[in-house]
Amino acid sequence: MEQRHFEVLVVGAGASGLGAAIRLGQAGVTDLAVLEKADSLGGTWRDNTYPGCACDVPSALYSYSFAPNPEWTRAFAGQPEIRAYLHETAARFGVTEKIRYGVEVTRSQWNPRDGRWELETSAGPYTARILVAGTGPWHEPKVPDLPGLAEFPGEVFHSARWNHGYDLAGKRVAVIGTGASAVQFVPEIVPRVAELHLFQRTAQWVLPKPDHHVPGVERFLLRRFPALQRALRRAEYGAMETLGFGFRHPWLLRQVQKIGLAHLRLTVRDPVLRTALTPDYTLGCKRLLMSNTYYRSLTESHVDVHATGVSAIRDGRVLGADGSSAEVDAIIFGTGFHILDMPVSARVFDGDGRSLDDHWKGSPRAYLGTTVAGFPNLYLLLGPSLGTGHSSAFMIMEAQLRHTVAAVTRTLRSGWASVSVRASVQEAFDADVQAALPGTVYQSGGCSSYYTDVNGRNSFSWPFSTGRLRSQVGSFDEKDYEIRRAHAVR
């Protein structure tokens, strides 16, 4: 019969879930499975296949430190290469056979009597002593609830659910949203469409992207001399962290803005369009964007930039909040993801039947972004208060994995029934983060961003250095936790 109980269950086979399975396996945890609702691994790099999809963090840094890849063909890798890297890494470390595809977790609840997590899934029940949630924040597309959208007669899709079967050639297309995805796919589709109407609620800072093809000789040297690749990773980390210093000292970012303004001025000659594309907040307050082609694509004669949000869809037209409108054949949303209202939080319940949503009430909180008071033996990867505006998600998750692996292996080897962060420890950490945020660009930059939750609280950002993140988040101290011994379970 198929095994249904495990010491550890990992939910999600994206970068964080795969990393958890690899690191736990290396630590000797073999009674483990990965539950993945889709039919293949890759997470966000499986789901996002829009034209031009690529990373905005240098390739050598956007990868596992324990699985360097000397074969990146670009300084900033594209989606196909990143997905292939995840597949190859999973196979290399023996994780592929631990993944159970087509298993969507619909509910998971802690059973305090038996000291285990009980999961309801699309493939039947599972149980585990320890649950690791690798579902990530860039997973569930966010589509605004616009009046009249359901009656729109044309094609509608989100960038993360790109309809490759729909031919954009000769079509009139509205793009709603100007975030990281739109900056990449808009230049790719402009040459194909008859008209493109870009609805821009807020102008974005877009810096030139230092991307380039990596020649074969460089890849050979990186392959032949691993020390060179480690040096490249350190150099890229140092460069990104130098930029990160400005996120904590916003006046420095105003100097970096001059690069963005020069990039805009050199590319967009039309003063009216240039004014519409000029941000009115400090760079870094929203996610930092990079592109060498975005501004240029907006200068094409068949492209209109509507510097407004969208109020409604009516009779095949997209209506701007400023009274402008556009009749279109298709609408593409580049409106991001449910970052702070992740669907997983409505599916994870404590021993009393209260969900993470019930605890958080719109403002996610977790100790070191990883553990939540009242939820024993649960570890969140890429959780709240860990986001940076400049560095790599792999760096964040690897720090969390050091913490998680230490906690899990100690639990299993010491015979602990459960490990739950003390409420006072979580509250102290949260207070420390919130006290530091006002001095950062995330809070003082003068913008509205997805870093802010429905209660007006920044539940996303890490306000300190990434060096502190790696040290603090990467350390597991049992004094921070309430430990229940196995014999205490009834």
XYZ file of C-alpha atoms in Angstrom:
490
model
C 0.000 0.000 0.000
C 1.137 3.543 -0.689
C 2.830 5.140 2.314
C 0.636 7.812 3.886
C 2.521 8.760 7.070
C 5.942 10.405 7.051
C 8.288 11.946 9.546
C 8.408 15.041 7.313
C 6.135 16.262 4.539
C 7.187 19.143 2.301
C 4.388 20.968 0.467
C 5.413 22.381 -2.897
C 8.103 21.388 -5.395
C 9.344 24.846 -6.262
C 12.802 26.158 -5.422
C 12.171 26.339 -1.667
C 10.455 22.954 -1.362
C 13.146 21.242 -3.412
C 15.828 22.931 -1.324
C 14.155 21.673 1.850
C 14.001 18.103 0.560
C 17.644 18.202 -0.514
C 18.988 19.685 2.714
C 16.885 17.426 4.941
C 18.031 14.406 2.949
C 21.653 15.445 3.333
C 21.056 15.683 7.083
C 19.865 12.080 7.191
C 16.095 12.605 7.069
C 14.926 9.850 4.722
C 11.285 9.369 5.769
C 10.160 12.324 3.680
C 7.906 13.129 0.730
C 7.182 16.245 -1.312
C 3.531 16.905 -2.213
C 3.072 18.884 -5.420
C -0.340 19.788 -6.806
C 0.882 20.205 -10.394
C 2.207 17.510 -12.708
C 5.785 18.801 -12.717
C 8.205 20.643 -10.451
C 9.467 24.211 -10.692
C 6.964 26.386 -8.826
C 6.935 29.932 -10.134
C 9.463 28.968 -12.824
C 7.060 26.314 -14.080
C 4.006 28.582 -14.028
C 5.485 31.747 -15.526
C 6.145 31.104 -19.204
C 5.295 34.517 -20.597
C 7.484 35.912 -23.405
C 10.721 37.354 -22.045
C 10.376 35.739 -18.605
C 13.732 35.931 -16.846
C 15.312 36.526 -13.468
C 16.136 40.011 -12.229
C 18.892 38.717 -9.921
C 22.270 37.644 -11.391
C 22.272 33.942 -12.284
C 25.258 32.952 -10.134
C 23.442 34.337 -7.092
C 20.011 33.060 -8.069
C 20.863 29.405 -7.455
C 21.620 27.086 -4.552
C 25.019 27.720 -3.010
C 25.460 23.945 -2.706
C 24.622 23.355 -6.385
C 26.500 25.956 -8.452
C 25.760 25.999 -12.163
C 28.626 26.972 -14.480
C 26.413 26.603 -17.563
C 24.243 29.737 -17.344
C 24.215 31.253 -20.830
C 23.226 34.727 -19.640
C 24.218 36.893 -16.701
C 20.489 36.994 -15.841
C 19.050 33.588 -16.710
C 15.786 33.114 -18.550
C 12.869 31.007 -17.341
C 13.653 27.879 -19.422
C 17.196 27.702 -18.038
C 16.093 28.245 -14.442
C 13.423 25.575 -14.692
C 15.911 23.163 -16.286
C 18.356 23.913 -13.462
C 15.718 23.023 -10.859
C 14.926 19.764 -12.669
C 18.598 18.839 -12.944
C 19.324 19.713 -9.322
C 16.356 17.706 -8.036
C 17.513 14.677 -10.016
C 21.147 15.104 -8.999
C 20.298 15.062 -5.294
C 17.781 12.230 -5.524
C 14.700 14.307 -4.758
C 12.708 13.590 -7.913
C 11.541 10.171 -6.720
C 10.282 11.695 -3.463
C 7.820 13.998 -5.229
C 4.160 12.991 -5.405
C 2.563 14.904 -8.257
C -1.102 15.775 -8.541
C -1.491 15.985 -4.769
C -3.046 19.284 -3.725
C -3.220 19.961 -0.002
C -6.665 21.363 0.760
C -6.395 21.353 4.568
C -3.724 20.596 7.151
C -4.404 20.582 10.885
C -2.233 19.926 13.894
C -3.440 17.049 16.093
C -2.123 17.823 19.594
C -3.204 14.459 20.985
C -1.205 12.421 18.502
C 1.471 15.058 17.914
C 1.196 15.102 14.137
C -0.095 17.035 11.164
C -3.158 15.600 9.444
C -3.530 16.578 5.798
C -6.520 16.390 3.504
C -5.435 16.288 -0.126
C -6.855 15.701 -3.572
C -5.290 12.227 -3.385
C -6.584 11.305 0.071
C -5.245 11.776 3.613
C -1.615 12.095 4.682
C -0.045 12.577 8.106
C 3.361 13.789 9.240
C 5.161 14.674 12.423
C 6.651 17.759 10.774
C 5.281 19.969 8.001
C 7.416 22.231 5.797
C 5.456 24.693 3.631
C 7.393 25.551 0.493
C 4.465 27.146 -1.290
C 6.096 30.544 -1.716
C 4.610 34.027 -2.135
C 4.926 34.264 -5.960
C 2.445 31.559 -6.693
C -1.207 32.582 -6.904
C -1.928 35.255 -9.563
C -3.750 38.359 -8.416
C -6.461 39.605 -10.775
C -8.349 42.767 -9.754
C -12.105 42.501 -9.402
C -13.013 44.980 -12.115
C -16.667 45.747 -12.893
C -17.627 44.212 -16.224
C -14.573 41.967 -16.553
C -16.655 38.780 -16.585
C -18.652 40.104 -19.568
C -15.625 41.094 -21.643
C -16.080 39.342 -25.027
C -12.377 38.996 -25.842
C -9.443 37.040 -24.438
C -8.350 37.558 -20.821
C -5.385 36.044 -18.993
C -2.765 36.780 -16.341
C 0.928 36.805 -17.214
C 1.473 33.815 -14.890
C -1.135 31.837 -16.841
C -0.066 32.903 -20.316
C -2.291 31.615 -23.095
C 0.223 30.512 -25.709
C -2.629 29.258 -27.879
C -3.924 32.782 -28.430
C -2.297 34.566 -31.357
C -1.598 38.196 -30.484
C -0.630 39.077 -34.037
C -2.710 41.999 -35.316
C -4.716 42.237 -32.072
C -5.564 45.298 -30.001
C -4.244 44.477 -26.543
C -4.606 46.128 -23.144
C -1.952 45.447 -20.544
C -3.051 46.232 -17.004
C -0.207 46.520 -14.518
C 3.406 47.636 -14.906
C 5.323 45.448 -12.484
C 8.246 43.082 -12.996
C 6.391 40.740 -15.372
C 4.978 43.492 -17.590
C 8.388 45.121 -17.918
C 9.594 41.843 -19.428
C 6.701 40.764 -21.638
C 5.580 44.146 -23.019
C 8.712 44.616 -25.196
C 8.250 41.057 -26.494
C 4.668 41.508 -27.674
C 4.808 45.090 -28.961
C 6.191 44.026 -32.380
C 3.337 41.541 -32.827
C 0.242 43.503 -31.864
C -1.706 46.084 -33.867
C -2.225 48.295 -30.824
C -1.011 48.103 -27.255
C -2.659 50.099 -24.482
C -0.647 50.087 -21.269
C -2.645 51.079 -18.186
C -0.136 52.346 -15.655
C -1.479 53.268 -12.243
C 1.998 54.161 -10.966
C 5.162 54.921 -12.912
C 8.001 52.514 -12.097
C 11.705 53.036 -11.641
C 13.379 51.025 -14.403
C 17.163 50.793 -14.403
C 19.302 49.504 -17.271
C 19.873 45.748 -16.934
C 23.549 44.683 -16.980
C 22.661 41.499 -18.833
C 24.842 39.813 -21.435
C 25.511 36.499 -23.111
C 28.041 34.374 -21.218
C 30.564 33.160 -23.814
C 31.586 29.517 -23.967
C 35.132 30.226 -22.817
C 33.828 31.839 -19.626
C 31.539 28.873 -18.963
C 34.496 26.532 -19.542
C 36.613 28.405 -16.992
C 33.798 28.383 -14.436
C 33.346 24.650 -15.010
C 37.068 23.929 -14.857
C 37.839 26.140 -11.853
C 34.988 26.057 -9.281
C 36.790 28.666 -7.185
C 36.091 31.183 -9.945
C 32.387 30.515 -9.689
C 32.461 30.942 -5.927
C 34.317 34.226 -6.415
C 31.716 35.377 -8.950
C 28.911 34.564 -6.538
C 30.652 36.497 -3.746
C 31.202 39.464 -6.062
C 27.567 39.504 -7.134
C 26.422 39.194 -3.529
C 28.682 42.093 -2.543
C 27.371 44.287 -5.353
C 23.753 43.566 -4.432
C 24.420 44.135 -0.745
C 26.048 47.478 -1.535
C 22.802 48.445 -3.210
C 20.964 47.050 -0.189
C 22.811 49.504 2.055
C 20.918 52.223 0.236
C 17.589 50.556 1.037
C 18.397 51.220 4.693
C 19.714 54.726 3.927
C 17.251 56.077 1.332
C 19.203 59.259 0.627
C 21.787 57.109 -1.163
C 19.117 55.676 -3.461
C 18.277 59.173 -4.626
C 21.741 59.175 -6.175
C 20.992 55.867 -7.924
C 17.797 57.449 -9.248
C 19.957 59.611 -11.486
C 20.833 56.467 -13.455
C 17.150 55.684 -13.885
C 16.327 59.230 -14.957
C 19.208 59.266 -17.442
C 18.030 55.924 -18.826
C 14.526 57.344 -19.261
C 15.730 60.618 -20.756
C 18.013 58.941 -23.303
C 15.348 56.479 -24.414
C 12.116 58.505 -24.374
C 12.378 61.769 -26.285
C 8.698 62.727 -26.123
C 8.425 65.036 -23.071
C 4.764 64.151 -22.443
C 5.439 60.425 -22.424
C 8.605 60.917 -20.401
C 6.656 62.830 -17.759
C 4.058 60.043 -17.576
C 6.838 57.489 -17.041
C 8.689 59.490 -14.363
C 8.116 58.096 -10.834
C 7.245 60.401 -7.956
C 8.648 58.279 -5.126
C 12.091 57.132 -3.998
C 13.647 54.270 -5.930
C 13.363 51.021 -3.951
C 10.043 51.854 -2.334
C 8.521 49.463 -4.868
C 10.253 46.435 -6.328
C 13.304 47.481 -8.305
C 12.912 46.809 -12.040
C 15.533 46.457 -14.769
C 15.144 46.426 -18.545
C 17.016 47.615 -21.603
C 13.966 47.414 -23.888
C 10.878 48.442 -21.885
C 11.082 52.215 -22.332
C 11.996 51.861 -25.993
C 8.979 49.651 -26.669
C 6.660 52.312 -25.249
C 7.844 54.860 -27.806
C 6.413 52.878 -30.734
C 3.641 54.668 -32.632
C 1.049 51.947 -31.991
C 1.579 51.998 -28.201
C -0.438 54.234 -25.886
C 0.467 54.685 -22.235
C -2.558 55.483 -20.090
C -1.156 56.953 -16.886
C -4.119 55.819 -14.830
C -5.649 52.886 -13.075
C -8.595 50.978 -14.559
C -12.109 51.664 -13.286
C -14.149 49.147 -15.308
C -14.516 47.052 -18.434
C -17.545 47.873 -20.585
C -18.671 46.868 -24.083
C -15.259 45.619 -25.101
C -13.513 48.721 -23.769
C -11.111 49.209 -20.895
C -12.059 52.344 -18.988
C -9.371 54.323 -17.229
C -10.020 56.083 -13.926
C -9.067 59.361 -15.653
C -11.806 59.019 -18.286
C -9.610 57.554 -21.018
C -10.598 54.293 -22.699
C -9.446 51.738 -25.239
C -11.375 49.236 -27.327
C -9.390 46.009 -27.316
C -9.494 42.355 -28.356
C -7.519 41.029 -25.371
C -6.611 41.974 -21.811
C -3.393 40.781 -20.184
C -2.939 41.298 -16.454
C 0.541 41.952 -15.113
C -0.820 42.562 -11.631
C 1.376 40.284 -9.566
C 0.526 37.711 -6.932
C -1.167 37.162 -3.584
C 2.022 37.963 -1.682
C 0.715 38.605 1.836
C -2.639 36.853 1.531
C -1.224 33.551 0.349
C -3.875 30.862 -0.174
C -1.890 28.405 1.990
C -2.657 30.478 5.090
C -6.343 29.538 4.800
C -5.436 25.836 4.645
C -3.205 25.455 7.707
C -4.935 25.066 11.107
C -3.749 24.839 14.691
C -4.917 22.270 17.226
C -8.033 24.311 18.000
C -9.094 24.560 14.349
C -7.975 28.168 13.830
C -6.192 28.886 10.570
C -3.120 31.002 9.990
C -5.526 33.542 8.491
C -7.480 33.565 11.752
C -4.293 34.244 13.715
C -2.872 36.831 11.351
C -6.058 38.784 10.592
C -4.508 40.203 7.436
C -1.008 40.833 8.840
C 1.270 37.760 8.575
C 3.713 37.249 11.427
C 6.316 34.562 11.945
C 9.448 34.278 14.049
C 12.388 34.785 11.689
C 9.793 34.433 8.930
C 9.868 30.695 9.606
C 7.858 29.521 12.624
C 4.502 30.649 14.011
C 3.410 30.560 17.655
C 0.599 28.062 18.151
C 1.619 25.945 15.142
C 4.028 23.253 16.383
C 6.347 21.456 13.977
C 5.486 23.840 11.140
C 8.129 25.635 9.087
C 7.302 28.300 6.485
C 9.777 28.999 3.702
C 9.966 32.509 2.233
C 7.602 33.612 4.967
C 6.726 37.119 6.210
C 9.238 39.845 7.120
C 12.081 38.335 5.089
C 11.678 40.075 1.731
C 14.450 42.269 0.393
C 14.301 44.630 -2.532
C 17.726 43.783 -3.847
C 18.965 40.278 -3.093
C 18.245 36.647 -3.953
C 15.370 34.513 -2.695
C 17.816 31.596 -2.671
C 19.915 33.390 -0.050
C 16.839 33.882 2.132
C 15.567 30.315 1.805
C 18.992 28.810 2.486
C 19.193 30.728 5.763
C 15.742 29.404 6.647
C 16.773 25.897 5.659
C 19.720 25.960 8.060
C 17.270 26.883 10.824
C 14.663 24.349 9.713
C 17.078 21.454 9.227
C 18.628 22.061 12.650
C 15.197 22.112 14.290
C 13.910 19.052 12.422
C 16.970 16.875 12.976
C 17.093 17.833 16.658
C 13.406 16.964 16.974
C 13.814 13.546 15.385
C 17.040 12.600 17.155
C 16.024 13.849 20.589
C 12.599 12.276 20.524
C 10.787 15.552 20.900
C 7.054 15.409 20.221
C 6.756 19.032 19.147
C 8.634 22.296 18.805
C 6.673 25.553 18.922
C 8.116 29.065 19.008
C 7.287 30.951 22.180
C 4.730 33.696 21.630
C 6.910 36.200 23.502
C 9.878 35.436 21.248
C 7.803 35.909 18.109
C 6.382 39.168 19.436
C 9.854 40.501 20.306
C 11.168 39.667 16.836
C 8.174 41.297 15.180
C 8.547 44.422 17.310
C 12.239 44.631 16.383
C 11.444 44.432 12.673
C 8.616 46.940 12.817
C 10.733 49.403 14.812
C 13.470 49.305 12.161
C 11.247 49.605 9.076
C 10.463 53.360 9.274
C 14.109 54.164 8.530
C 14.099 52.138 5.328
C 12.987 53.077 1.842
C 10.183 50.513 2.127
C 8.429 52.795 4.620
C 9.789 56.251 3.880
C 9.927 56.128 0.086
C 6.506 57.697 -0.484
C 4.766 54.912 -2.397
C 2.139 52.219 -2.009
C 3.480 48.721 -2.678
C 2.696 45.043 -2.197
C 4.986 45.144 0.828
C 2.043 46.655 2.740
C -0.811 44.400 3.851
C -4.538 45.142 4.103
C -4.036 46.677 7.551
C -1.455 49.158 6.273
C 1.413 47.247 7.904
C 4.604 46.193 6.145
C 4.548 42.433 6.664
C 6.953 41.635 3.837
C 10.261 43.439 4.240
C 13.469 42.683 6.134
C 14.866 46.036 7.355
C 18.402 44.893 8.207
C 21.410 43.660 6.246
C 21.350 40.293 4.527
C 24.402 39.401 6.578
C 22.261 39.721 9.679
C 19.515 37.744 7.961
C 21.859 34.869 7.178
C 23.194 34.802 10.716
C 19.995 35.395 12.677
C 17.553 33.400 10.571
C 20.060 30.614 10.024
C 20.480 29.893 13.738
C 18.203 27.567 15.701
C 18.191 28.131 19.468
C 15.957 25.760 21.378
C 15.544 28.354 24.151
C 13.290 30.250 21.747
C 10.927 27.296 21.583
C 8.574 25.329 23.766
C 9.684 21.716 23.576
C 7.331 18.826 24.330
C 8.921 15.480 24.980
C 7.454 12.430 23.298
C 6.264 10.883 26.551
C 4.116 13.980 27.164
C 1.916 13.209 24.170
C -1.374 11.527 25.103
